[in-house]
CSV table of C-alpha atoms and ligand atoms in Angstrom, one decimal:
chain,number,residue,atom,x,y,z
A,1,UNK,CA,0.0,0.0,0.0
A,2,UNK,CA,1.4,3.3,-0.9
A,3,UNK,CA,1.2,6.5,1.6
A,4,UNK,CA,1.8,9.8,2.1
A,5,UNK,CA,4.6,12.3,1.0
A,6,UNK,CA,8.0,11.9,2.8
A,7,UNK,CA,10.1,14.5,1.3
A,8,UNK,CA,10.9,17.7,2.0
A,9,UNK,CA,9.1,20.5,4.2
A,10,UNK,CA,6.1,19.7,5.7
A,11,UNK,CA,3.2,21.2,3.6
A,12,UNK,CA,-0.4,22.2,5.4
A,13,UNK,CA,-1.9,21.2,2.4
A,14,UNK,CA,-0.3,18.9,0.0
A,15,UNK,CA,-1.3,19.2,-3.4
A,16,UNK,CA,-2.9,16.6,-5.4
A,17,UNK,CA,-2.1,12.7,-4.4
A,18,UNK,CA,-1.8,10.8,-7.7
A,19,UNK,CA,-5.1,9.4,-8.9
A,20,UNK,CA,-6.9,6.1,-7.2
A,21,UNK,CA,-6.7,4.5,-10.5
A,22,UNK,CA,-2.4,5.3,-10.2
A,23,UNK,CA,-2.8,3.9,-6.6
A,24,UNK,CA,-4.4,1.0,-7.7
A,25,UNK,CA,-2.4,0.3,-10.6
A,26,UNK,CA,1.0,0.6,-8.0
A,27,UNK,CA,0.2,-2.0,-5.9
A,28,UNK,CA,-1.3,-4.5,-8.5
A,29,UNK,CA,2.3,-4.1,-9.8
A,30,UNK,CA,4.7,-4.3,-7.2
A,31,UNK,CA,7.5,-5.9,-8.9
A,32,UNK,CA,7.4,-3.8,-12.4
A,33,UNK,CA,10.7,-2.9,-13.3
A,34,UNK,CA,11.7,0.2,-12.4
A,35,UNK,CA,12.1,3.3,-13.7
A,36,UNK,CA,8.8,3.7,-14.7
A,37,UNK,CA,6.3,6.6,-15.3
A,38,UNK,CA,2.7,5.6,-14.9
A,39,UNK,CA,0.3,8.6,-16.3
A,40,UNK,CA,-3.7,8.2,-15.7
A,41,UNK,CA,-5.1,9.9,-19.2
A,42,UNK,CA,-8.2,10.8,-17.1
A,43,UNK,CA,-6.7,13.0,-15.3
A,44,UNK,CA,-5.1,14.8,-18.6
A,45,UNK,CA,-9.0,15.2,-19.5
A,46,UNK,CA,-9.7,17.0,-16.3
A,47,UNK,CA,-6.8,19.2,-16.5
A,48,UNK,CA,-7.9,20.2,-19.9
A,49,UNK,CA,-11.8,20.7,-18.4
A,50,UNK,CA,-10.8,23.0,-15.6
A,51,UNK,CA,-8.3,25.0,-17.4
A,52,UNK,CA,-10.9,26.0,-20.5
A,53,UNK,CA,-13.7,26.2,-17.8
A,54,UNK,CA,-10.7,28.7,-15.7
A,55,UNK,CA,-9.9,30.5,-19.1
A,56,UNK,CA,-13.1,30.3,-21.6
A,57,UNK,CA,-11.9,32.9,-23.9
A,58,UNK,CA,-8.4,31.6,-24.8
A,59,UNK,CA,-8.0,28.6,-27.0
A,60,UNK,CA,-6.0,26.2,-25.5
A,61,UNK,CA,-2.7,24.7,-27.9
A,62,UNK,CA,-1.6,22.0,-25.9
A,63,UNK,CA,2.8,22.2,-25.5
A,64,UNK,CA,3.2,19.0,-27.2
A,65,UNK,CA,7.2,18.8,-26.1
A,66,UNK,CA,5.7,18.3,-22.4
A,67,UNK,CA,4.7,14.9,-23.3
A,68,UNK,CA,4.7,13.7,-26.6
A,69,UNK,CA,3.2,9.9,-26.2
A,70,UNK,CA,0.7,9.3,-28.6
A,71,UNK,CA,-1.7,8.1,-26.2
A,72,UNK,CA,-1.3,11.2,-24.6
A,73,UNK,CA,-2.2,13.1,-27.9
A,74,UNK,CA,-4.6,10.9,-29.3
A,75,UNK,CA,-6.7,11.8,-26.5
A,76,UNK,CA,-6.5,15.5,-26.4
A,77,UNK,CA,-6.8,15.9,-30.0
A,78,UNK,CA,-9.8,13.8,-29.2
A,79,UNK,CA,-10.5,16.2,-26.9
A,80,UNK,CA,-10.8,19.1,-29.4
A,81,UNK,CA,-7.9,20.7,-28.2
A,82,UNK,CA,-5.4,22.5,-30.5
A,83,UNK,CA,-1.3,21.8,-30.4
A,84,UNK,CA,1.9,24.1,-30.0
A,85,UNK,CA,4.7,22.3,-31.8
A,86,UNK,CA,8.3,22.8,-31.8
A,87,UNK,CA,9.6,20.6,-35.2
A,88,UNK,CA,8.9,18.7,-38.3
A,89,UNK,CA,8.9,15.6,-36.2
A,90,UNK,CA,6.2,16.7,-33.8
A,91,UNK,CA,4.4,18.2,-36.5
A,92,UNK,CA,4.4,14.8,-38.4
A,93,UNK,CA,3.3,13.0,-34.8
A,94,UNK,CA,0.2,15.5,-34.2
A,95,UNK,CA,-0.7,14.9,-38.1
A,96,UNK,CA,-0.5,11.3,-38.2
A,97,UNK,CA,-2.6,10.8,-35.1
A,98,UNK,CA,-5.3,12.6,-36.4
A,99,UNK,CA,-5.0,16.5,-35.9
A,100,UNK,CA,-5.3,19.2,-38.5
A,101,UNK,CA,-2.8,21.3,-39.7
A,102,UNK,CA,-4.8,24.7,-38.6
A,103,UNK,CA,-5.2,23.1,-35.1
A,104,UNK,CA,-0.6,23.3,-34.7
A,105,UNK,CA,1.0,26.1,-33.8
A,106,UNK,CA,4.7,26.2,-35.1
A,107,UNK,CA,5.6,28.2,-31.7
A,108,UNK,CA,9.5,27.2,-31.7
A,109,UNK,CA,11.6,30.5,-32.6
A,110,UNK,CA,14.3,28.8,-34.0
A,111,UNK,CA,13.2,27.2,-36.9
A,112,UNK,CA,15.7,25.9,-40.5
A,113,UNK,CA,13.6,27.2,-43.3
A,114,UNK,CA,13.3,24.0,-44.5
A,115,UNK,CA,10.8,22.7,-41.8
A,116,UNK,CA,9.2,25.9,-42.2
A,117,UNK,CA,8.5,25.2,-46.0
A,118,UNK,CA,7.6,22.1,-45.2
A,119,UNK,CA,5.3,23.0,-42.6
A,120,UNK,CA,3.5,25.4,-44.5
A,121,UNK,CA,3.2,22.8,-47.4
A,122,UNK,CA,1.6,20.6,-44.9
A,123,UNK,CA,-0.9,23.5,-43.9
A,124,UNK,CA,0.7,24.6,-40.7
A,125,UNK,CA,-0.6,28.2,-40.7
A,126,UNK,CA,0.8,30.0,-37.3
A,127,UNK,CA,4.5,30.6,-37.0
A,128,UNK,CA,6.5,32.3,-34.1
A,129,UNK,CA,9.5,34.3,-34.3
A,130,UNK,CA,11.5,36.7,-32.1
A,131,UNK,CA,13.9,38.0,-34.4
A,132,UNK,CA,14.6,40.2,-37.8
A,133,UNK,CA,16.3,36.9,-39.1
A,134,UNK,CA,13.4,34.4,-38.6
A,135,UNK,CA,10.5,36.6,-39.7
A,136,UNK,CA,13.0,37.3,-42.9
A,137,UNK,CA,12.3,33.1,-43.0
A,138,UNK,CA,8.9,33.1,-42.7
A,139,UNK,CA,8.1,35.7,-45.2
A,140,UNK,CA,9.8,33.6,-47.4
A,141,UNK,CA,8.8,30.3,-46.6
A,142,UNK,CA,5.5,30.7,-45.3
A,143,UNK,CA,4.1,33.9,-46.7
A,144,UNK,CA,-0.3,33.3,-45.9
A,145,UNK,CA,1.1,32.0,-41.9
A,146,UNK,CA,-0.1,34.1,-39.0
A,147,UNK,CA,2.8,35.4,-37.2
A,148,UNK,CA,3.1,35.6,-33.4
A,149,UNK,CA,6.1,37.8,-32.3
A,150,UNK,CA,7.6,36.3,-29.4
A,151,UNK,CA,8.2,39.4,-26.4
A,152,UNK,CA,10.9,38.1,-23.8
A,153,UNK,CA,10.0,38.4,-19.8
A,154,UNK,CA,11.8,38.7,-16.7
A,155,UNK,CA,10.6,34.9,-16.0
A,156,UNK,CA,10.3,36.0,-12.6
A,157,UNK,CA,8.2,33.8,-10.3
A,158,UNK,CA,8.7,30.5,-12.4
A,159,UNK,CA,10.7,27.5,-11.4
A,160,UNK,CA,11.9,27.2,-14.7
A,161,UNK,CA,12.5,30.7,-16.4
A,162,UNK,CA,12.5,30.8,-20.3
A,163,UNK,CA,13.5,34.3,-20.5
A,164,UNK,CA,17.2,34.5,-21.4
A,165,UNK,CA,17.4,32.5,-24.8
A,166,UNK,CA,13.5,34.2,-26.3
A,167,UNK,CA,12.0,37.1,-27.1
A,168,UNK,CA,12.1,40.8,-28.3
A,169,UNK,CA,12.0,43.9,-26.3
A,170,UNK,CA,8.6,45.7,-27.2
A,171,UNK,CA,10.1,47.9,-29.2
A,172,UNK,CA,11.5,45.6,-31.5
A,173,UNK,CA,8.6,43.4,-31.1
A,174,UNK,CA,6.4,46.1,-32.8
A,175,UNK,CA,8.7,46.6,-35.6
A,176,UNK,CA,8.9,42.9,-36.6
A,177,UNK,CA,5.1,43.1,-36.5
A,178,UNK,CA,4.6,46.0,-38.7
A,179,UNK,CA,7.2,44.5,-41.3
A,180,UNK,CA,5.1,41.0,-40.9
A,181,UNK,CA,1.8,43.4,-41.2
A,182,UNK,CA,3.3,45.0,-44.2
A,183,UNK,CA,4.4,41.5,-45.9
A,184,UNK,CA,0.8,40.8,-46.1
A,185,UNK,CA,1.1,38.6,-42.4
A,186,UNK,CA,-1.6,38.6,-40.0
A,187,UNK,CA,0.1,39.2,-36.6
A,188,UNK,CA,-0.2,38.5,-33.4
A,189,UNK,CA,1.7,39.3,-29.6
A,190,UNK,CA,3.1,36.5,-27.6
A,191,UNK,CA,4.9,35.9,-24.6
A,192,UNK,CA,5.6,32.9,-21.6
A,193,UNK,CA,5.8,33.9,-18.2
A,194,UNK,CA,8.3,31.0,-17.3
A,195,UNK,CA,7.2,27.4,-16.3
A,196,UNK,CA,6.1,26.3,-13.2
A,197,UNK,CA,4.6,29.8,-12.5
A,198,UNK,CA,3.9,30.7,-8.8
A,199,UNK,CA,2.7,34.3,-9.6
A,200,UNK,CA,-0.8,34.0,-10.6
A,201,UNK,CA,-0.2,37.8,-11.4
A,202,UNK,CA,2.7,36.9,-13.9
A,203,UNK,CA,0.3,37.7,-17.0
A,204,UNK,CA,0.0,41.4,-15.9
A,205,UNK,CA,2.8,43.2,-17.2
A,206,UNK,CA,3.5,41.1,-20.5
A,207,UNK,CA,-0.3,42.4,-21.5
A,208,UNK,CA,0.1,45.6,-20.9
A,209,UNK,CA,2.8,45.5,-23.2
A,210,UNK,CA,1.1,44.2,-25.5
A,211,UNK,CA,-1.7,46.7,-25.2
A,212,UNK,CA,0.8,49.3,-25.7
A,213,UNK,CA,1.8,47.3,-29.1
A,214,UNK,CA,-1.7,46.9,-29.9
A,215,UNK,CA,-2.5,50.6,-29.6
A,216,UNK,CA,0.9,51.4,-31.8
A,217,UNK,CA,-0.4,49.3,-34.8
A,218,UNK,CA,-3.6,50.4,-34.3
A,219,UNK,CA,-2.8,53.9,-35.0
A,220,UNK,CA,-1.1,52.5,-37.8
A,221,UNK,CA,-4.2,50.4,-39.5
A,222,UNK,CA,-2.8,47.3,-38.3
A,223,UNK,CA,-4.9,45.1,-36.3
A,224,UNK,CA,-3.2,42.9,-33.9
A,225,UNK,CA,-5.4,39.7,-33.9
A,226,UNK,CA,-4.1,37.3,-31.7
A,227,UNK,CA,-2.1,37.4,-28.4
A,228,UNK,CA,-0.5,34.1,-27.4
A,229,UNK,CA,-0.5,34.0,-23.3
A,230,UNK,CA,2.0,30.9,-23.6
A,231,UNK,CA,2.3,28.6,-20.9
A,232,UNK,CA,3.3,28.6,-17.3
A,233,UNK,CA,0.8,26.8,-15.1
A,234,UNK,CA,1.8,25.0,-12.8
A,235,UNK,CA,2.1,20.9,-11.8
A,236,UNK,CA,1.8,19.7,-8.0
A,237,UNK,CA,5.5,20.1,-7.0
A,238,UNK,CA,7.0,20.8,-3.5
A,239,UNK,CA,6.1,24.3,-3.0
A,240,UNK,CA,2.2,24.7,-3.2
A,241,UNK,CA,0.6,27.0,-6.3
A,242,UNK,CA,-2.3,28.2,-6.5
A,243,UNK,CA,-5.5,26.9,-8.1
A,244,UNK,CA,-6.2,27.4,-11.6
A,245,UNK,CA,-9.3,28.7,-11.4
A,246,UNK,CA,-7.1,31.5,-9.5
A,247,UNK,CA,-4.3,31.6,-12.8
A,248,UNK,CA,-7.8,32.2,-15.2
A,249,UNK,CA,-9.2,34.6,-13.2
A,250,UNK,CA,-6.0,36.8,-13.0
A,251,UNK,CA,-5.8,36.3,-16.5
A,252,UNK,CA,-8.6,37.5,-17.6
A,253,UNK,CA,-8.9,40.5,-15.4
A,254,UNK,CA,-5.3,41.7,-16.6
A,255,UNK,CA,-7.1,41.1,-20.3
A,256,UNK,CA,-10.0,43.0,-19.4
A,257,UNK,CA,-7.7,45.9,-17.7
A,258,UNK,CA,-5.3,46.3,-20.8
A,259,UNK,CA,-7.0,45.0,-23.6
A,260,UNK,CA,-10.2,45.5,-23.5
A,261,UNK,CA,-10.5,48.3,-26.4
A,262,UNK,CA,-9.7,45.2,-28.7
A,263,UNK,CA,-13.0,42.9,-28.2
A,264,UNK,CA,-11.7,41.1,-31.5
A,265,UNK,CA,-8.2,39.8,-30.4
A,266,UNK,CA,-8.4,35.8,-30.1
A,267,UNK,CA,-6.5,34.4,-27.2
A,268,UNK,CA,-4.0,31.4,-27.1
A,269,UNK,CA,-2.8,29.4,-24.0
A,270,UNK,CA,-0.1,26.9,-24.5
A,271,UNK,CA,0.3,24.4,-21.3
A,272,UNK,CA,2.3,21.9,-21.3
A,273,UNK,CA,3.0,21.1,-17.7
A,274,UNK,CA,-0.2,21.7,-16.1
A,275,UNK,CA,-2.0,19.3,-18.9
A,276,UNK,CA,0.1,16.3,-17.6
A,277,UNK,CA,2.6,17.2,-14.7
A,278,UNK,CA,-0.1,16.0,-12.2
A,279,UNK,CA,-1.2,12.9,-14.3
A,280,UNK,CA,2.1,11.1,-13.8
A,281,UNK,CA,4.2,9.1,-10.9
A,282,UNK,CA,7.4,8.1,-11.6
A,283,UNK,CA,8.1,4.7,-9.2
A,284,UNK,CA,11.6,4.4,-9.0
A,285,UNK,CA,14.3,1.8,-6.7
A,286,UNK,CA,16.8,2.8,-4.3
A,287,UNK,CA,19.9,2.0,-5.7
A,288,UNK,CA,22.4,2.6,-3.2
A,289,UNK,CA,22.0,3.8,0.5
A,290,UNK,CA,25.9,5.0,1.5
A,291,UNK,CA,27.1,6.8,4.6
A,292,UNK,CA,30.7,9.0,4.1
A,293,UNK,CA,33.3,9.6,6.4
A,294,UNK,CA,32.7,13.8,7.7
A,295,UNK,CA,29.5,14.1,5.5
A,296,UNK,CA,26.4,14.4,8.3
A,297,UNK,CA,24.2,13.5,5.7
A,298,UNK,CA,23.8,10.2,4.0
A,299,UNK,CA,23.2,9.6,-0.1
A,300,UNK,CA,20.5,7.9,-1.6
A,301,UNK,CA,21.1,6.8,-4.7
A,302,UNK,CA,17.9,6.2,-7.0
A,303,UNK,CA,17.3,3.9,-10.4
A,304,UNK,CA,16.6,7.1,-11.9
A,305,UNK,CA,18.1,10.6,-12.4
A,306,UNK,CA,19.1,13.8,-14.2
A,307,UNK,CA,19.9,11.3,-17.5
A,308,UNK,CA,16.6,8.9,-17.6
A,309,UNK,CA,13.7,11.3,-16.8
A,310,UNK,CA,14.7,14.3,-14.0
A,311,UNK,CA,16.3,16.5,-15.9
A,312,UNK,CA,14.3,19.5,-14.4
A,313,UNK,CA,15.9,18.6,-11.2
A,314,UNK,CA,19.3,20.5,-12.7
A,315,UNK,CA,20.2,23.1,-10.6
A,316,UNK,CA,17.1,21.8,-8.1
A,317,UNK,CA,15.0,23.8,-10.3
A,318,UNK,CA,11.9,21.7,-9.8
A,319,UNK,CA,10.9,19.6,-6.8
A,320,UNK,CA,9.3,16.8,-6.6
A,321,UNK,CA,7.4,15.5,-3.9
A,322,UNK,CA,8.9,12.3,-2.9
A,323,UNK,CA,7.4,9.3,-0.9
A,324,UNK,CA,8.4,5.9,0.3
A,325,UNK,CA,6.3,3.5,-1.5
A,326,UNK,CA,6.6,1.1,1.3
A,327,UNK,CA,6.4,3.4,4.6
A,328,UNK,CA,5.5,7.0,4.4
A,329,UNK,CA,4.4,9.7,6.4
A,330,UNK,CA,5.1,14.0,6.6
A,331,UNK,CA,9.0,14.1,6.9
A,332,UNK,CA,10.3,13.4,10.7
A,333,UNK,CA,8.8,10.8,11.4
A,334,UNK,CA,6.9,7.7,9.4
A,335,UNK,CA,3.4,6.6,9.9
A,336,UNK,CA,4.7,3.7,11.9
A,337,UNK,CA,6.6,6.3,14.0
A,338,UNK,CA,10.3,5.7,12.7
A,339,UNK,CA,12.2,8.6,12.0
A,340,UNK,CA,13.5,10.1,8.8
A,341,UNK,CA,16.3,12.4,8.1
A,342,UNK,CA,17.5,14.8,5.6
A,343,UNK,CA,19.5,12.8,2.7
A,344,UNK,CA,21.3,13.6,-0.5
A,345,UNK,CA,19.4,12.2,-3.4
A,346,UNK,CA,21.2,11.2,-6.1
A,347,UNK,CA,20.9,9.3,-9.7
A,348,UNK,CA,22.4,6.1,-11.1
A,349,UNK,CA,25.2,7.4,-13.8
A,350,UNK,CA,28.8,8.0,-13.3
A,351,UNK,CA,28.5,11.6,-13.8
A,352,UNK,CA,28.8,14.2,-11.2
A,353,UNK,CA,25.9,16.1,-12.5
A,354,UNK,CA,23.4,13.7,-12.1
A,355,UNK,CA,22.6,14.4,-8.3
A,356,UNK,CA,18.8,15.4,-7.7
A,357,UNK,CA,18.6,17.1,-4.6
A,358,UNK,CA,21.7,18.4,-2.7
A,359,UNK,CA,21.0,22.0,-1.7
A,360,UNK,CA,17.3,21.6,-0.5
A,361,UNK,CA,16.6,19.0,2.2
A,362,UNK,CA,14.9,15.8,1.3
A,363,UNK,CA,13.6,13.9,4.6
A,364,UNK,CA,13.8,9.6,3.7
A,365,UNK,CA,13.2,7.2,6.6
A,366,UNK,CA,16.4,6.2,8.2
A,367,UNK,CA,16.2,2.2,7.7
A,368,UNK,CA,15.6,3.2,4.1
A,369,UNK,CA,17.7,0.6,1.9
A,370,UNK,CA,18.5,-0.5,-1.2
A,371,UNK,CA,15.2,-2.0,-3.1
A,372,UNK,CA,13.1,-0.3,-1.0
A,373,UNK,CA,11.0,1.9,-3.9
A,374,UNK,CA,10.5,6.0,-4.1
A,375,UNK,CA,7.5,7.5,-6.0
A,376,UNK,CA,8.1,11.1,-7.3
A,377,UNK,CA,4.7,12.5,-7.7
A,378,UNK,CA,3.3,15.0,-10.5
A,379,UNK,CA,6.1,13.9,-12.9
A,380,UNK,CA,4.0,13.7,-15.9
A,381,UNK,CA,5.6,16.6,-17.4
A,382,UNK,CA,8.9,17.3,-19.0
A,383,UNK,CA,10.4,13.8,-17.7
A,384,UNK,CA,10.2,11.1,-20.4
A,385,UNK,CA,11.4,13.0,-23.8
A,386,UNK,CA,13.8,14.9,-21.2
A,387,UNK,CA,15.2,11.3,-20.8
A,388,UNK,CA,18.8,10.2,-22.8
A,389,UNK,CA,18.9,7.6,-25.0
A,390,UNK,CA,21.3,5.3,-23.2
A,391,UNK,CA,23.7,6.7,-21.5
A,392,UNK,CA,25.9,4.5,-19.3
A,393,UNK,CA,23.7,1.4,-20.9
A,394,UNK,CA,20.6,2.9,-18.7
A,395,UNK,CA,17.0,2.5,-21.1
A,396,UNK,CA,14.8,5.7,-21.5
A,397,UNK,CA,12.6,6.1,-19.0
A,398,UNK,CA,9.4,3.8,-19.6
A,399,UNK,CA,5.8,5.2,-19.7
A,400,UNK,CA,2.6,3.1,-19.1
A,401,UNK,CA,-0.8,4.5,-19.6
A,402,UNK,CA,-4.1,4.1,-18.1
A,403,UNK,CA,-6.6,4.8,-20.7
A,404,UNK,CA,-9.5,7.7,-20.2
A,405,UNK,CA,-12.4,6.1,-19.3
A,406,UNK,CA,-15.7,7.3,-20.8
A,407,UNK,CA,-14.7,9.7,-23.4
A,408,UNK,CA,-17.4,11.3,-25.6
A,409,UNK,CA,-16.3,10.4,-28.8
A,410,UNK,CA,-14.2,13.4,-31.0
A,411,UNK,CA,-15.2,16.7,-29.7
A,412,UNK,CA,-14.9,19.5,-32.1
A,413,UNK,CA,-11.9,21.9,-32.1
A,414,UNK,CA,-12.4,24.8,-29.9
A,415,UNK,CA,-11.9,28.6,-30.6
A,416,UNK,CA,-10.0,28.0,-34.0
A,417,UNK,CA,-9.8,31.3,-36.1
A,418,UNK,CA,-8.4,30.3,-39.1
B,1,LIG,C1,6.7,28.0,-26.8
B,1,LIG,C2,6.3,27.3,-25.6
B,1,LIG,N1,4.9,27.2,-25.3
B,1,LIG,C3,4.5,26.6,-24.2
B,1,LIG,C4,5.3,25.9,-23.4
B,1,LIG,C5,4.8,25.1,-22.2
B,1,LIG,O1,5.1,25.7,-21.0
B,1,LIG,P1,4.5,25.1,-19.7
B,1,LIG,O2,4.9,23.7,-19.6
B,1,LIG,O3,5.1,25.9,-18.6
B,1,LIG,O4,3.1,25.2,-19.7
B,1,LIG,C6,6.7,25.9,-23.6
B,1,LIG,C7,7.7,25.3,-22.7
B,1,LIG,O5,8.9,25.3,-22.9
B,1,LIG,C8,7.2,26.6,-24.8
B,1,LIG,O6,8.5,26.7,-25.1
């Protein structure tokens, strides 16, 4: 029987526990080999139900990179939802499992021309750039697209920032609109907040630039018809976030405050983590329990690591919550009453990168040994395509699903305006 979270501080109110049907599926299979991630598609569906019922006016463009397993996208493009892509090759995944090319988003800024020629052959229709060089691409290779110019943002308040490597300043985002504008382009504003966002506020300031964008083209005849609000919700990790229903609200009141003279713009939201972080468990074995000589803490050393699945634990970035499959309990003490203590958590390789969690505490039991198995919770996200392909012999990280029961059958696309 699995229990309760062991690692790190104690929360008042931990978020989501991984679904009944993960619980279930756990303890009928004890002795799977591990690593594996196990990711309950019905609770994918619900994500998707709460975010459009939190954000009705944005359509949603699910981050395909998040997680990419077709079961995964069969059933949101099922769903009716629309997908952000980042290459040919997801482009080609979303295609051949049934999407439409108006429902991808090409939303990857660094794009070879080739793909983008390809892209548009296949019908992709909305392109992304953040730079004089790639919209100098796409009015060559994909002249009809809507372009969405990518402003950058301080990432502040997100576990994982995106703002160094993207984006314009808003000066230079207008200009690349008005030359997209004048090249016969549609255009549009957009902008991500950083992943894992804890600032439900985060949306604010990137809209009112945008407003003041809007307002510049305006006086200029151009209309600026779509704003991409990009990702940023947040999984179940260590430190709590707020609802979602919290995120839309926010959302929509910064929309009304700044945008609000532009009743025709259509919104975009691109989630990746939110969609699936929650829906997945990642059940991994301890490896190696070893005490050092002058080091008050001991390592843990798991079946999985930075190189087959965690690497958003680099630089400690994102934290997982942590239990003992086999005892359990808030950290100090397990639900039998034996005690835990602060550890160094560490993965299998023999590279010195590949420790987990070294800086922030992570409580374990203290008879914790090796075989005893660790469940990372809210791992859906960012954890199997993050995985490498073999290095030091270990295999990808291995996914099983738990198919979405009681699906209506193919819901219609939502909010497309192409
Ligand atoms: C262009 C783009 N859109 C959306 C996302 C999804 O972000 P998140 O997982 O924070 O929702 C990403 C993540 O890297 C991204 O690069």
């Amino acid at each position: 029987m699995t229990q309760t979270v062991v690692a790190g501080p104690v929360q008042a109110h931990p978020p989501a526990l991984p679904s009944q049907r993960i619980e279930r599926f756990l303890e009928q299979n004890p002795r799977l080999p591990t690593p594996f991630l196990v990711v309950d598609l019905d609770v994918v569906a619900e994500h998707y139900r709460r975010l459009r019922a939190a954000l009705p006016r944005a359509t949603v463009y699910y981050a395909v990179k998040a997680n990419p397993d077709p079961a995964v996208l069969s059933l949101l493009i099922g769903l009716g939802c629309n997908l952000d892509v980042a290459s040919l090759g997801e482009i080609d995944l979303c295609l051949r499992l049934g999407a439409r090319a108006e429902q991808l988003s090409y939303g990857n800024t660094i794009k070879k021309e080739a793909d983008l020629n390809r892209a548009t052959r296949l019908g992709v229709a909305t392109v992304t750039a953040d730079c004089a060089a790639e919209l100098d691409k796409i009015v060559r290779a994909a002249p009809a697209s809507t372009v969405l110019i990518r402003l950058a943002t301080n990432g502040s308040g997100a576990d994982w920032p995106l703002s160094r490597k993207f984006g314009c300043t808003p000066q230079e985002c207008l200009t690349l609109a008005r030359r997209a504008a004048r090249a016969g382009h549609r255009v549009g504003v957009g902008f991500h907040v950083g992943s894992q966002q804890h600032d439900v506020h985060a949306w604010d300031e990137p809209l009112a630039t945008t407003a003041w964008i809007a307002d510049c083209l305006a006086a200029q005849g151009i209309p600026l018809e779509v704003v991409n609000l990009g990702g940023g919700l947040p999984s179940s990790h260590l430190a709590p976030t707020p609802d979602v229903a919290a995120y839309g609200e926010a959302i929509t009141a910064a929309i009304d405050r700044h945008l609000s003279p532009y009743p025709s713009i259509h919104y975009m939201v691109e989630p990746g983590r939110f969609l699936v972080g929650d829906a997945g468990v990642i059940r991994t074995e301890v490896v190696l329990v070893s005490r050092r000589d002058g080091e008050p803490r001991r390592w843990v050393y798991l079946d999985v690591g930075l190189f087959n699945g965690l690497t958003e634990t680099a630089e400690e970035a994102i934290r997982y919550r942590i239990r003992c499959a086999e005892r359990g309990s808030p950290a100090g003490l397990t639900e039998r009453g034996e005690p835990t203590e602060p550890v160094v958590l560490a993965g299998p390789t023999c590279d010195s990168l590949d420790v987990l969690y070294e800086r922030s505490s992570c409580e374990l039991p203290l008879d914790l040994r090796a075989g005893d198995r660790l469940d990372l919770l809210a791992t859906g996200a960012y954890t199997t395509t993050y995985s490498s392909v073999w290095f030091n012999g270990f295999e990808p990280l291995r996914a099983h699903h738990l198919p979405a029961s009681g699906l209506s059958p193919a819901a219609a696309p939502h909010g497309s305006w192409s």
